[in-house]
Short mmCIF file of C-alpha atoms in Angstrom, two decimals:
data_model
loop_
_atom_site.label_atom_id
_atom_site.label_comp_id
_atom_site.label_asym_id
_atom_site.label_seq_id
_atom_site.Cartn_x
_atom_site.Cartn_y
_atom_site.Cartn_z
CA UNK R 14 11.22 -54.23 -42.62
CA UNK R 15 7.61 -54.05 -42.17
CA UNK R 16 7.94 -55.90 -38.82
CA UNK R 17 10.29 -53.83 -37.50
CA UNK R 18 8.88 -50.38 -38.68
CA UNK R 19 5.50 -50.77 -37.57
CA UNK R 20 5.60 -49.14 -34.23
CA UNK R 21 7.50 -45.98 -36.15
CA UNK R 22 4.39 -46.18 -38.52
CA UNK R 23 2.29 -46.06 -35.46
CA UNK R 24 3.90 -42.90 -34.27
CA UNK R 25 4.13 -40.92 -37.12
CA UNK R 26 0.27 -41.81 -38.39
CA UNK R 27 -1.49 -42.93 -35.60
CA UNK R 28 -5.05 -41.81 -36.72
CA UNK R 29 -4.55 -43.96 -39.88
CA UNK R 30 -3.51 -46.87 -37.99
CA UNK R 31 -6.22 -46.62 -35.10
CA UNK R 32 -8.71 -46.09 -38.09
CA UNK R 33 -7.39 -49.57 -39.58
CA UNK R 34 -8.11 -51.30 -36.35
CA UNK R 35 -11.43 -50.00 -36.11
CA UNK R 36 -12.37 -51.21 -39.55
CA UNK R 37 -10.80 -54.77 -39.05
CA UNK R 38 -8.43 -54.17 -41.73
CA UNK R 39 -5.45 -56.53 -41.75
CA UNK R 40 -5.70 -57.32 -38.20
CA UNK R 41 -3.83 -60.52 -38.17
CA UNK R 42 -0.59 -58.83 -40.25
CA UNK R 43 -0.72 -56.04 -37.51
CA UNK R 44 -0.54 -58.41 -34.60
CA UNK R 45 2.18 -60.54 -36.49
CA UNK R 46 4.25 -57.17 -36.93
CA UNK R 47 3.79 -55.92 -33.45
CA UNK R 48 4.52 -59.25 -31.91
CA UNK R 49 7.79 -59.69 -33.93
CA UNK R 50 9.10 -56.24 -33.54
CA UNK R 51 8.34 -56.17 -29.60
CA UNK R 52 10.18 -59.49 -29.13
CA UNK R 53 13.03 -57.99 -30.97
CA UNK R 54 13.21 -54.52 -29.05
CA UNK R 55 12.70 -55.95 -26.07
CA UNK R 56 15.04 -58.52 -26.46
CA UNK R 57 17.83 -55.63 -27.25
CA UNK R 58 16.82 -54.15 -23.87
CA UNK R 59 16.95 -57.11 -22.16
CA UNK R 60 20.42 -57.73 -23.19
CA UNK R 61 21.43 -54.56 -21.80
CA UNK R 62 19.71 -55.27 -18.50
CA UNK R 63 21.60 -58.20 -18.00
CA UNK R 64 25.28 -57.25 -19.08
CA UNK R 65 26.36 -55.59 -16.21
CA UNK R 66 26.50 -59.26 -14.82
CA UNK R 67 27.57 -61.90 -17.42
CA UNK R 68 26.91 -62.87 -20.60
CA UNK R 69 24.87 -65.64 -19.45
CA UNK R 70 22.58 -63.04 -17.58
CA UNK R 71 22.22 -61.09 -20.79
CA UNK R 72 21.21 -63.97 -22.57
CA UNK R 73 18.52 -65.05 -20.13
CA UNK R 74 17.55 -61.19 -19.73
CA UNK R 75 16.84 -61.24 -23.76
CA UNK R 76 14.63 -63.98 -23.56
CA UNK R 77 12.69 -63.21 -20.13
CA UNK R 78 12.04 -59.57 -21.03
CA UNK R 79 9.68 -60.23 -24.05
CA UNK R 80 8.17 -63.33 -22.00
CA UNK R 81 7.27 -60.48 -19.33
CA UNK R 82 5.56 -58.53 -21.75
CA UNK R 83 3.62 -60.39 -23.61
CA UNK R 84 2.45 -63.13 -20.91
CA UNK R 85 1.15 -60.02 -18.91
CA UNK R 86 -0.60 -58.94 -22.03
CA UNK R 87 -2.16 -62.25 -22.43
CA UNK R 88 -3.26 -62.40 -18.90
CA UNK R 89 -4.94 -59.01 -18.86
CA UNK R 90 -6.21 -59.03 -22.10
CA UNK R 91 -9.82 -60.85 -21.65
CA UNK R 92 -10.63 -58.41 -18.67
CA UNK R 93 -10.16 -55.28 -20.92
CA UNK R 94 -12.43 -56.85 -23.52
CA UNK R 95 -15.08 -57.70 -21.12
CA UNK R 96 -14.84 -54.13 -19.77
CA UNK R 97 -15.81 -52.61 -23.21
CA UNK R 98 -18.16 -55.41 -24.05
CA UNK R 99 -20.16 -54.24 -20.88
CA UNK R 100 -19.93 -50.81 -22.14
CA UNK R 101 -21.71 -51.86 -25.62
CA UNK R 102 -18.60 -52.13 -27.70
CA UNK R 103 -18.50 -54.15 -30.77
CA UNK R 104 -14.97 -55.05 -31.07
CA UNK R 105 -13.67 -58.72 -31.51
CA UNK R 106 -11.00 -60.00 -29.30
CA UNK R 107 -8.47 -59.96 -32.47
CA UNK R 108 -9.02 -55.84 -32.42
CA UNK R 109 -8.43 -55.87 -28.78
CA UNK R 110 -5.48 -57.54 -28.94
CA UNK R 111 -4.23 -55.64 -31.83
CA UNK R 112 -4.68 -52.29 -29.51
CA UNK R 113 -3.05 -54.13 -26.63
CA UNK R 114 0.09 -54.96 -28.62
CA UNK R 115 0.21 -51.44 -29.85
CA UNK R 116 0.87 -50.38 -26.17
CA UNK R 117 3.48 -53.28 -26.30
CA UNK R 118 5.14 -52.40 -29.42
CA UNK R 119 5.13 -48.58 -28.42
CA UNK R 120 6.83 -49.39 -25.28
CA UNK R 121 9.42 -51.71 -26.57
CA UNK R 122 10.60 -49.13 -29.22
CA UNK R 123 10.72 -46.46 -26.27
CA UNK R 124 12.64 -48.78 -24.37
CA UNK R 125 15.12 -49.45 -27.69
CA UNK R 126 15.55 -45.61 -27.38
CA UNK R 127 16.72 -45.63 -23.84
CA UNK R 128 18.95 -48.57 -24.36
CA UNK R 129 22.00 -46.05 -25.03
CA UNK R 130 21.48 -44.00 -21.95
CA UNK R 131 21.05 -47.46 -19.60
CA UNK R 132 24.33 -48.74 -21.49
CA UNK R 133 25.94 -45.47 -20.64
CA UNK R 134 25.17 -45.71 -16.86
CA UNK R 135 26.06 -49.57 -16.99
CA UNK R 136 29.66 -48.62 -18.10
CA UNK R 137 30.43 -45.48 -16.04
CA UNK R 138 28.97 -46.96 -12.88
CA UNK R 139 28.84 -49.89 -10.39
CA UNK R 140 26.00 -49.62 -8.03
CA UNK R 141 23.76 -52.74 -8.45
CA UNK R 142 20.96 -50.91 -6.71
CA UNK R 143 20.99 -47.76 -8.30
CA UNK R 144 21.05 -49.40 -11.76
CA UNK R 145 18.02 -51.59 -10.89
CA UNK R 146 15.98 -48.42 -9.99
CA UNK R 147 17.17 -46.65 -13.00
CA UNK R 148 15.79 -49.32 -15.24
CA UNK R 149 12.70 -49.65 -12.97
CA UNK R 150 12.21 -46.01 -13.64
CA UNK R 151 12.68 -46.35 -17.43
CA UNK R 152 10.47 -49.18 -17.65
CA UNK R 153 7.65 -47.39 -15.78
CA UNK R 154 8.03 -44.35 -18.06
CA UNK R 155 7.96 -46.41 -21.21
CA UNK R 156 4.85 -48.30 -19.77
CA UNK R 157 3.11 -45.27 -18.97
CA UNK R 158 3.46 -43.78 -22.60
CA UNK R 159 2.55 -47.01 -24.01
CA UNK R 160 -0.96 -46.90 -21.97
CA UNK R 161 -1.33 -42.99 -23.28
CA UNK R 162 -1.06 -44.71 -26.74
CA UNK R 163 -3.91 -47.02 -25.90
CA UNK R 164 -6.01 -44.47 -24.28
CA UNK R 165 -5.88 -42.72 -27.89
CA UNK R 166 -6.75 -45.89 -29.74
CA UNK R 167 -9.53 -46.86 -27.69
CA UNK R 168 -11.14 -43.40 -28.14
CA UNK R 169 -11.02 -43.85 -31.89
CA UNK R 170 -11.64 -47.69 -32.30
CA UNK R 171 -14.79 -47.96 -29.49
CA UNK R 172 -17.89 -46.82 -31.26
CA UNK R 173 -18.58 -43.54 -29.52
CA UNK R 174 -22.23 -44.38 -29.88
CA UNK R 175 -22.13 -47.27 -27.91
CA UNK R 176 -21.93 -45.86 -24.54
CA UNK R 177 -23.89 -43.30 -22.97
CA UNK R 178 -21.17 -41.84 -20.73
CA UNK R 179 -17.30 -41.72 -22.01
CA UNK R 180 -16.46 -41.01 -18.28
CA UNK R 181 -17.20 -44.97 -17.86
CA UNK R 182 -14.86 -45.72 -20.55
CA UNK R 183 -11.84 -43.49 -19.02
CA UNK R 184 -12.65 -45.17 -15.68
CA UNK R 185 -12.77 -48.74 -17.08
CA UNK R 186 -9.33 -48.02 -18.86
CA UNK R 187 -7.77 -46.52 -15.81
CA UNK R 188 -8.89 -49.55 -13.56
CA UNK R 189 -7.52 -51.96 -16.26
CA UNK R 190 -4.34 -50.13 -16.51
CA UNK R 191 -3.74 -50.24 -12.84
CA UNK R 192 -4.46 -54.12 -13.08
CA UNK R 193 -1.85 -54.16 -15.89
CA UNK R 194 0.73 -52.73 -14.05
CA UNK R 195 0.26 -54.92 -10.86
CA UNK R 196 0.11 -57.96 -12.75
CA UNK R 197 3.25 -57.12 -14.62
CA UNK R 198 5.00 -55.98 -11.56
CA UNK R 199 4.51 -59.38 -9.80
CA UNK R 200 5.27 -61.14 -12.96
CA UNK R 201 8.47 -59.51 -13.36
CA UNK R 202 9.12 -60.52 -9.81
CA UNK R 203 8.57 -63.98 -10.53
CA UNK R 204 11.03 -63.90 -13.48
CA UNK R 205 13.59 -62.02 -11.59
CA UNK R 206 16.48 -61.59 -12.02
CA UNK R 207 16.67 -59.42 -15.04
CA UNK R 208 19.69 -57.88 -13.75
CA UNK R 209 22.03 -59.94 -12.26
CA UNK R 210 23.91 -59.00 -8.89
CA UNK R 211 27.64 -59.19 -9.33
CA UNK R 212 28.01 -60.43 -5.59
CA UNK R 213 26.03 -63.71 -5.94
CA UNK R 214 26.29 -66.61 -8.41
CA UNK R 215 24.12 -66.60 -11.37
CA UNK R 216 20.71 -67.99 -10.59
CA UNK R 217 17.65 -68.38 -13.24
CA UNK R 218 15.01 -67.42 -10.77
CA UNK R 219 15.87 -65.78 -7.40
CA UNK R 220 12.53 -65.28 -5.79
CA UNK R 221 10.59 -67.74 -3.59
CA UNK R 222 7.29 -65.75 -2.84
CA UNK R 223 7.50 -62.12 -1.86
CA UNK R 224 6.40 -58.82 -3.54
CA UNK R 225 7.90 -56.66 -6.02
CA UNK R 226 7.24 -53.58 -4.42
CA UNK R 227 8.87 -54.43 -1.06
CA UNK R 228 11.80 -55.02 -2.98
CA UNK R 229 12.20 -51.89 -4.74
CA UNK R 230 11.28 -50.13 -1.11
CA UNK R 231 14.41 -52.05 0.15
CA UNK R 232 16.49 -51.15 -3.02
CA UNK R 233 15.91 -47.32 -2.59
CA UNK R 234 16.67 -47.83 0.98
CA UNK R 235 20.18 -49.39 0.12
CA UNK R 236 20.89 -46.51 -2.17
CA UNK R 237 20.24 -43.82 0.67
#
């Protein structure tokens, strides 16, 4: 149960948890536990995402959603690590990875909490575009709260004496979160669909080029 309960431990004992990362205490165990719990929770939410179309779409979305979050993290982790090396931090890449997995783990737990709400709208409505916007909003809110925990963790883990101006730390974090969001959004577009459109046959990947943000504007137009 430790693997699945680590995110709850983070929420209840965040100061102790981030102190352990700062002290390099059992980092490998934390990475393993967070990776496992994130895959499970994101997989469950992925099932809910795809369930409105077909069982096959639910299975595919169950696989795609963890890939989306973890591959995006792998792409963006080196940039955050280098940012804070420039500020004089001494954390290892493993400590940075544990911090970032904390963001993914917290986000996945929040999505698990939202799953009943998403399922309720799934069974009480049939508007594909509304369901898409609802889930994008839920993913955005959960990701924002996950980034908030990353901000809390960085303040504790990064040596406060390693930089002359803490404002630079916050500026670098804001830049990185925006970068993470753009990469994640485009990755989601590349892996789409997560929510199958009942009006078209099942496809594994539906997009050839294009942009996530243009698609969201188009979906809002379809609603209104």
